[in-house]
Amino acid sequence: MAKKYNISVEATLEVIGGKWKCVILCHLTHGKMRTSDLKRHMPNITQKMLTQQLRELEQDGIVNRISYNQVPPKVEYELSDYGRTLQSILDSLCAWGEQHIIKQYGDKFAVLEDNVLNR
């Protein structure tokens, strides 16, 4: 029997919900990244959680895992074509978050880390 949802946003949150998936996806909107690059941009995520979230996003067809046949092994992740369809959702989440930070704290740069996503 097919899965049933009460409202379509449940299907969206099933794929990109949680603390880290949208953050991973926002970083990948800037291009391919290795796991170590993602970890550097997300210092509070554990390696285990990062790996788990990337696997789930890959299983859902949101990201592509690119394995290079070389020594040492090299793996990169990128948004799939299907994953790129989330761009407007991610942009909206970022814009709302920025407005919320300004409303709560006044100066967004007082609370946002200095990284490529916040410029």
Tab-separated table of C-alpha atoms in Angstrom, residues 26-87:
chain	number	residue	atom	x	y	z
A	26	CYS	CA	22.784	25.147	1.049
A	27	HIS	CA	26.511	24.457	1.010
A	28	LEU	CA	26.157	22.233	-2.055
A	29	THR	CA	24.359	25.009	-3.959
A	30	HIS	CA	27.856	26.510	-4.301
A	31	GLY	CA	29.180	23.454	-6.125
A	32	LYS	CA	30.778	20.077	-5.510
A	33	MET	CA	32.253	19.478	-2.084
A	34	ARG	CA	34.194	16.749	-0.382
A	35	THR	CA	33.009	15.427	2.956
A	36	SER	CA	35.934	17.176	4.661
A	37	ASP	CA	34.882	20.514	3.093
A	38	LEU	CA	31.334	20.097	4.380
A	39	LYS	CA	32.637	19.167	7.826
A	40	ARG	CA	34.854	22.263	7.882
A	41	HIS	CA	31.854	24.475	7.028
A	42	MET	CA	29.694	22.677	9.607
A	43	PRO	CA	31.948	22.219	12.653
A	44	ASN	CA	29.089	21.242	14.981
A	45	ILE	CA	27.998	18.180	12.974
A	46	THR	CA	29.564	14.844	13.836
A	47	GLN	CA	31.231	12.831	11.096
A	48	LYS	CA	28.719	10.028	11.677
A	49	MET	CA	25.746	12.377	11.290
A	50	LEU	CA	27.208	14.035	8.183
A	51	THR	CA	27.762	10.649	6.546
A	52	GLN	CA	24.244	9.498	7.481
A	53	GLN	CA	22.598	12.654	6.152
A	54	LEU	CA	24.567	12.507	2.887
A	55	ARG	CA	23.574	8.856	2.396
A	56	GLU	CA	19.908	9.662	2.963
A	57	LEU	CA	20.037	12.605	0.547
A	58	GLU	CA	21.738	10.353	-1.998
A	59	GLN	CA	19.094	7.631	-1.555
A	60	ASP	CA	16.363	10.229	-2.121
A	61	GLY	CA	18.065	11.384	-5.320
A	62	ILE	CA	18.810	14.863	-3.969
A	63	VAL	CA	22.609	14.612	-4.117
A	64	ASN	CA	25.025	12.724	-6.328
A	65	ARG	CA	28.035	10.961	-4.842
A	66	ILE	CA	30.998	11.099	-7.197
A	67	SER	CA	33.754	8.575	-6.524
A	68	TYR	CA	37.113	9.032	-8.229
A	69	ASN	CA	39.240	5.970	-8.903
A	70	GLN	CA	42.493	7.196	-7.409
A	71	VAL	CA	44.795	6.775	-4.445
A	72	PRO	CA	44.043	8.140	-1.945
A	73	PRO	CA	40.316	7.753	-2.617
A	74	LYS	CA	38.425	10.923	-3.447
A	75	VAL	CA	34.674	11.396	-3.075
A	76	GLU	CA	32.669	14.530	-3.827
A	77	TYR	CA	29.021	15.399	-3.431
A	78	GLU	CA	26.924	17.661	-5.618
A	79	LEU	CA	23.267	18.535	-5.982
A	80	SER	CA	21.522	16.341	-8.518
A	81	ASP	CA	19.235	17.904	-11.115
A	82	TYR	CA	16.352	16.875	-8.857
A	83	GLY	CA	18.122	18.425	-5.859
A	84	ARG	CA	18.491	21.711	-7.715
A	85	THR	CA	14.700	21.932	-7.816
A	86	LEU	CA	14.937	22.726	-4.081
A	87	GLN	CA	16.830	25.975	-4.777
